[in-house]
Amino acid sequence: MSEFDRHPGGRPPHSHLPPDPALRVMALETLLVRKGLIDPSALDEIADHYANRVGPRNGAIVVAKSWLDPSFRESLLRDATGTVSSLGFTGRQGEHIVAVENTPDIHNIVVCTLCSCYPWTLLGLPPAWYKSDAYRSRTIREPRSVLAEFGVNLLQSQKVRVWDSTAEVRYLVVPMRPDGTEGMTEDQLAGIIARDCMIGTALPRLPEPGQ
Ligand code: FE
């Protein structure tokens, strides 16, 4: 018996799902709203909050502080959840955060192989590529190639550590402070720490002269 013979109409039930994740989400949302299980205005409120009011700036402030203050860094690496909550960065999808630090020998990159778990309280909502099948499967299998496609070319001597987020644990990558940033303020440093640096798919960069 083939896979298709088991289902009336010749198609397995999951093949009725639209292939595009956005359409799938819409179909699921419509169903949940229709059944009265969720309130669409509450969903809009959550999305607006994390998309527009919480963004990667929170994470950038945390990283900048860790570059400037050795005791903050030590505290962040020991207990990231407690340390970031002392700055007021608490809430949904940020209940248990672990900070992982890049060093000259180790580069860290974060993925959620199952879905799209992500530290919302520090980085806002995840980018679309973070949720893509390609990123989720390839980052585990061939992290160096994925990093190269993002423009991060590691030395052969550098190890890559891939962290698989779960609903329980979210990771924050603490990138290395680049040379030439001596004397910069916390605010200026935060300005060079882009979202992707804290996922591990970019490195902090100084602005080009004149920018
Ligand atoms: Fe997930």
mmCIF file of C-alpha atoms and ligand atoms in Angstrom:
data_model
loop_
_atom_site.group_PDB
_atom_site.id
_atom_site.type_symbol
_atom_site.label_atom_id
_atom_site.label_comp_id
_atom_site.label_asym_id
_atom_site.label_seq_id
_atom_site.Cartn_x
_atom_site.Cartn_y
_atom_site.Cartn_z
ATOM 1 C CA MET A 1 0.000 0.000 0.000
ATOM 2 C CA SER A 2 1.457 3.363 -0.930
ATOM 3 C CA GLU A 3 1.425 6.441 1.284
ATOM 4 C CA PHE A 4 -1.428 7.864 -0.767
ATOM 5 C CA ASP A 5 -3.691 4.788 -0.576
ATOM 6 C CA ARG A 6 -4.163 5.275 3.139
ATOM 7 C CA HIS A 7 -5.953 8.595 2.736
ATOM 8 C CA PRO A 8 -9.348 9.074 1.151
ATOM 9 C CA GLY A 9 -8.971 11.324 -1.839
ATOM 10 C CA GLY A 10 -5.440 10.092 -2.438
ATOM 11 C CA ARG A 11 -3.575 12.798 -0.498
ATOM 12 C CA PRO A 12 -2.200 12.572 3.024
ATOM 13 C CA PRO A 13 -3.786 15.195 5.325
ATOM 14 C CA HIS A 14 -0.604 17.281 5.699
ATOM 15 C CA SER A 15 -0.448 17.813 1.948
ATOM 16 C CA HIS A 16 -3.501 20.057 2.292
ATOM 17 C CA LEU A 17 -1.348 22.583 4.151
ATOM 18 C CA PRO A 18 -0.159 25.490 2.053
ATOM 19 C CA PRO A 19 3.591 25.182 1.376
ATOM 20 C CA ASP A 20 4.407 28.750 2.406
ATOM 21 C CA PRO A 21 4.917 29.083 6.196
ATOM 22 C CA ALA A 22 3.150 32.479 6.186
ATOM 23 C CA LEU A 23 0.051 30.910 4.662
ATOM 24 C CA ARG A 24 0.215 28.043 7.127
ATOM 25 C CA VAL A 25 0.364 30.496 10.016
ATOM 26 C CA MET A 26 -2.601 32.384 8.603
ATOM 27 C CA ALA A 27 -4.585 29.159 8.221
ATOM 28 C CA LEU A 28 -3.771 28.148 11.785
ATOM 29 C CA GLU A 29 -4.594 31.584 13.171
ATOM 30 C CA THR A 30 -7.933 31.639 11.331
ATOM 31 C CA LEU A 31 -8.830 28.263 12.793
ATOM 32 C CA LEU A 32 -7.841 29.210 16.354
ATOM 33 C CA VAL A 33 -9.738 32.503 16.170
ATOM 34 C CA ARG A 34 -12.798 30.737 14.752
ATOM 35 C CA LYS A 35 -12.743 28.257 17.605
ATOM 36 C CA GLY A 36 -12.469 31.129 20.078
ATOM 37 C CA LEU A 37 -9.117 29.896 21.427
ATOM 38 C CA ILE A 38 -7.204 33.102 20.755
ATOM 39 C CA ASP A 39 -8.032 36.789 20.544
ATOM 40 C CA PRO A 40 -6.593 38.362 17.358
ATOM 41 C CA SER A 41 -6.164 41.769 19.000
ATOM 42 C CA ALA A 42 -4.049 40.169 21.750
ATOM 43 C CA LEU A 43 -1.840 38.550 19.084
ATOM 44 C CA ASP A 44 -1.439 41.881 17.279
ATOM 45 C CA GLU A 45 -0.494 43.521 20.567
ATOM 46 C CA ILE A 46 2.199 40.918 21.298
ATOM 47 C CA ALA A 47 3.628 41.140 17.763
ATOM 48 C CA ASP A 48 3.642 44.944 17.866
ATOM 49 C CA HIS A 49 5.331 44.970 21.262
ATOM 50 C CA TYR A 50 8.188 42.670 20.246
ATOM 51 C CA ALA A 51 8.529 44.025 16.703
ATOM 52 C CA ASN A 52 8.411 47.738 17.492
ATOM 53 C CA ARG A 53 9.066 48.311 21.178
ATOM 54 C CA VAL A 54 11.584 45.558 21.947
ATOM 55 C CA GLY A 55 14.369 45.158 19.460
ATOM 56 C CA PRO A 56 17.968 44.051 19.226
ATOM 57 C CA ARG A 57 19.006 47.274 20.974
ATOM 58 C CA ASN A 58 18.339 45.559 24.318
ATOM 59 C CA GLY A 59 20.782 42.789 23.494
ATOM 60 C CA ALA A 60 23.296 45.298 22.149
ATOM 61 C CA ILE A 61 23.232 47.191 25.451
ATOM 62 C CA VAL A 62 23.858 43.945 27.329
ATOM 63 C CA VAL A 63 26.846 43.092 25.114
ATOM 64 C CA ALA A 64 28.261 46.637 25.298
ATOM 65 C CA LYS A 65 28.049 46.563 29.096
ATOM 66 C CA SER A 66 29.841 43.213 29.151
ATOM 67 C CA TRP A 67 32.666 44.701 27.048
ATOM 68 C CA LEU A 68 33.052 47.629 29.421
ATOM 69 C CA ASP A 69 32.504 46.042 32.803
ATOM 70 C CA PRO A 70 34.345 42.798 33.676
ATOM 71 C CA SER A 71 32.092 42.093 36.655
ATOM 72 C CA PHE A 72 28.972 42.512 34.510
ATOM 73 C CA ARG A 73 30.526 40.164 31.918
ATOM 74 C CA GLU A 74 31.303 37.589 34.566
ATOM 75 C CA SER A 75 27.766 37.834 35.917
ATOM 76 C CA LEU A 76 26.262 37.595 32.421
ATOM 77 C CA LEU A 77 28.193 34.435 31.588
ATOM 78 C CA ARG A 78 27.319 32.887 34.935
ATOM 79 C CA ASP A 79 23.620 33.835 35.106
ATOM 80 C CA ALA A 80 22.379 35.608 32.001
ATOM 81 C CA THR A 81 18.703 35.461 32.941
ATOM 82 C CA GLY A 82 19.262 37.141 36.307
ATOM 83 C CA THR A 83 21.762 39.624 34.914
ATOM 84 C CA VAL A 84 19.593 40.853 32.027
ATOM 85 C CA SER A 85 16.514 40.974 34.229
ATOM 86 C CA SER A 86 18.405 43.408 36.484
ATOM 87 C CA LEU A 87 18.295 45.748 33.442
ATOM 88 C CA GLY A 88 14.550 45.210 33.099
ATOM 89 C CA PHE A 89 14.817 42.835 30.135
ATOM 90 C CA THR A 90 12.331 40.220 31.222
ATOM 91 C CA GLY A 91 9.255 38.616 29.742
ATOM 92 C CA ARG A 92 7.907 36.159 27.248
ATOM 93 C CA GLN A 93 10.494 33.969 25.469
ATOM 94 C CA GLY A 94 13.190 35.269 27.769
ATOM 95 C CA GLU A 95 12.587 33.134 30.830
ATOM 96 C CA HIS A 96 15.887 31.275 30.623
ATOM 97 C CA ILE A 97 18.731 32.909 28.725
ATOM 98 C CA VAL A 98 22.257 31.608 28.372
ATOM 99 C CA ALA A 99 25.042 33.896 27.126
ATOM 100 C CA VAL A 100 27.779 32.254 25.057
ATOM 101 C CA GLU A 101 30.953 34.211 24.389
ATOM 102 C CA ASN A 102 32.986 34.247 21.179
ATOM 103 C CA THR A 103 36.736 33.988 21.677
ATOM 104 C CA PRO A 104 39.682 33.856 19.269
ATOM 105 C CA ASP A 105 39.315 30.053 19.383
ATOM 106 C CA ILE A 106 35.534 29.577 19.410
ATOM 107 C CA HIS A 107 32.730 31.076 17.376
ATOM 108 C CA ASN A 108 29.147 30.521 18.547
ATOM 109 C CA ILE A 109 26.048 30.390 16.368
ATOM 110 C CA VAL A 110 22.427 29.901 17.430
ATOM 111 C CA VAL A 111 19.666 28.025 15.668
ATOM 112 C CA CYS A 112 16.373 26.442 16.636
ATOM 113 C CA THR A 113 16.247 23.201 14.678
ATOM 114 C CA LEU A 114 12.687 22.480 15.786
ATOM 115 C CA CYS A 115 10.999 25.823 15.143
ATOM 116 C CA SER A 116 12.181 29.360 15.855
ATOM 117 C CA CYS A 117 12.945 29.747 19.583
ATOM 118 C CA TYR A 118 14.745 33.044 20.109
ATOM 119 C CA PRO A 119 15.446 35.485 22.977
ATOM 120 C CA TRP A 120 12.610 37.939 22.237
ATOM 121 C CA THR A 121 13.319 40.092 25.292
ATOM 122 C CA LEU A 122 16.807 40.876 24.015
ATOM 123 C CA LEU A 123 16.505 40.730 20.234
ATOM 124 C CA GLY A 124 12.835 41.339 19.407
ATOM 125 C CA LEU A 125 11.216 39.013 16.883
ATOM 126 C CA PRO A 126 13.384 36.623 14.866
ATOM 127 C CA PRO A 127 14.214 37.430 11.234
ATOM 128 C CA ALA A 128 12.459 35.377 8.546
ATOM 129 C CA TRP A 129 15.619 33.472 7.590
ATOM 130 C CA TYR A 130 15.997 32.244 11.191
ATOM 131 C CA LYS A 131 12.709 30.392 10.733
ATOM 132 C CA SER A 132 13.563 28.964 7.302
ATOM 133 C CA ASP A 133 13.997 25.217 6.794
ATOM 134 C CA ALA A 134 17.365 25.839 5.122
ATOM 135 C CA TYR A 135 18.878 27.731 8.064
ATOM 136 C CA ARG A 136 17.484 25.296 10.615
ATOM 137 C CA SER A 137 18.801 22.187 8.888
ATOM 138 C CA ARG A 138 22.044 23.450 7.374
ATOM 139 C CA THR A 139 23.372 25.254 10.449
ATOM 140 C CA ILE A 140 23.683 21.926 12.234
ATOM 141 C CA ARG A 141 25.159 20.046 9.287
ATOM 142 C CA GLU A 142 27.478 22.644 7.775
ATOM 143 C CA PRO A 143 27.811 25.662 10.057
ATOM 144 C CA ARG A 144 30.990 26.934 8.374
ATOM 145 C CA SER A 145 29.320 27.114 4.961
ATOM 146 C CA VAL A 146 26.278 28.853 6.429
ATOM 147 C CA LEU A 147 28.546 31.348 8.186
ATOM 148 C CA ALA A 148 30.492 31.979 4.982
ATOM 149 C CA GLU A 149 27.217 32.767 3.193
ATOM 150 C CA PHE A 150 26.528 35.360 5.882
ATOM 151 C CA GLY A 151 29.995 36.783 5.223
ATOM 152 C CA VAL A 152 31.605 35.335 8.353
ATOM 153 C CA ASN A 153 34.730 33.478 7.262
ATOM 154 C CA LEU A 154 36.340 31.680 10.154
ATOM 155 C CA LEU A 155 39.929 30.534 10.387
ATOM 156 C CA GLN A 156 40.370 26.761 10.257
ATOM 157 C CA SER A 157 41.824 27.032 13.756
ATOM 158 C CA GLN A 158 38.540 28.461 15.086
ATOM 159 C CA LYS A 159 36.019 25.954 16.350
ATOM 160 C CA VAL A 160 32.318 26.517 15.737
ATOM 161 C CA ARG A 161 29.835 25.798 18.472
ATOM 162 C CA VAL A 162 26.213 25.454 17.388
ATOM 163 C CA TRP A 163 23.580 26.047 20.058
ATOM 164 C CA ASP A 164 20.141 24.581 19.469
ATOM 165 C CA SER A 165 17.533 26.756 21.190
ATOM 166 C CA THR A 166 14.529 25.192 22.799
ATOM 167 C CA ALA A 167 11.345 26.449 24.363
ATOM 168 C CA GLU A 168 13.241 26.335 27.679
ATOM 169 C CA VAL A 169 16.627 27.845 26.817
ATOM 170 C CA ARG A 170 17.436 30.780 24.505
ATOM 171 C CA TYR A 171 20.978 31.802 23.684
ATOM 172 C CA LEU A 172 22.638 35.180 23.301
ATOM 173 C CA VAL A 173 25.959 35.268 21.481
ATOM 174 C CA VAL A 174 28.411 37.740 23.011
ATOM 175 C CA PRO A 175 30.666 38.740 20.119
ATOM 176 C CA MET A 176 34.282 39.788 20.565
ATOM 177 C CA ARG A 177 34.925 43.486 20.928
ATOM 178 C CA PRO A 178 36.635 44.681 17.753
ATOM 179 C CA ASP A 179 39.957 46.499 17.751
ATOM 180 C CA GLY A 180 39.698 50.239 17.401
ATOM 181 C CA THR A 181 36.787 50.604 19.823
ATOM 182 C CA GLU A 182 38.898 51.773 22.762
ATOM 183 C CA GLY A 183 37.413 54.885 24.310
ATOM 184 C CA MET A 184 33.938 54.326 22.869
ATOM 185 C CA THR A 185 30.974 54.818 25.182
ATOM 186 C CA GLU A 186 28.415 52.130 25.985
ATOM 187 C CA ASP A 187 25.988 53.807 23.614
ATOM 188 C CA GLN A 188 28.514 53.996 20.794
ATOM 189 C CA LEU A 189 29.483 50.364 21.311
ATOM 190 C CA ALA A 190 25.840 49.269 21.319
ATOM 191 C CA GLY A 191 25.532 51.012 17.966
ATOM 192 C CA ILE A 192 27.961 48.604 16.290
ATOM 193 C CA ILE A 193 26.397 45.431 17.719
ATOM 194 C CA ALA A 194 23.833 44.406 15.140
ATOM 195 C CA ARG A 195 21.151 41.782 15.744
ATOM 196 C CA ASP A 196 22.961 39.127 13.702
ATOM 197 C CA CYS A 197 26.118 39.501 15.803
ATOM 198 C CA MET A 198 24.095 38.189 18.735
ATOM 199 C CA ILE A 199 22.779 35.218 16.717
ATOM 200 C CA GLY A 200 26.318 34.510 15.571
ATOM 201 C CA THR A 201 25.803 35.162 11.854
ATOM 202 C CA ALA A 202 27.723 38.459 11.796
ATOM 203 C CA LEU A 203 30.637 40.164 13.500
ATOM 204 C CA PRO A 204 30.559 43.689 14.912
ATOM 205 C CA ARG A 205 32.004 46.203 12.522
ATOM 206 C CA LEU A 206 33.254 49.719 12.989
ATOM 207 C CA PRO A 207 31.502 52.247 10.757
ATOM 208 C CA GLU A 208 33.489 53.181 7.666
ATOM 209 C CA PRO A 209 35.191 56.577 8.045
ATOM 210 C CA GLY A 210 32.800 59.346 7.049
ATOM 211 C CA GLN A 211 29.673 57.373 7.968
HETATM 212 FE FE FE B 1 11.856 26.854 18.418
#
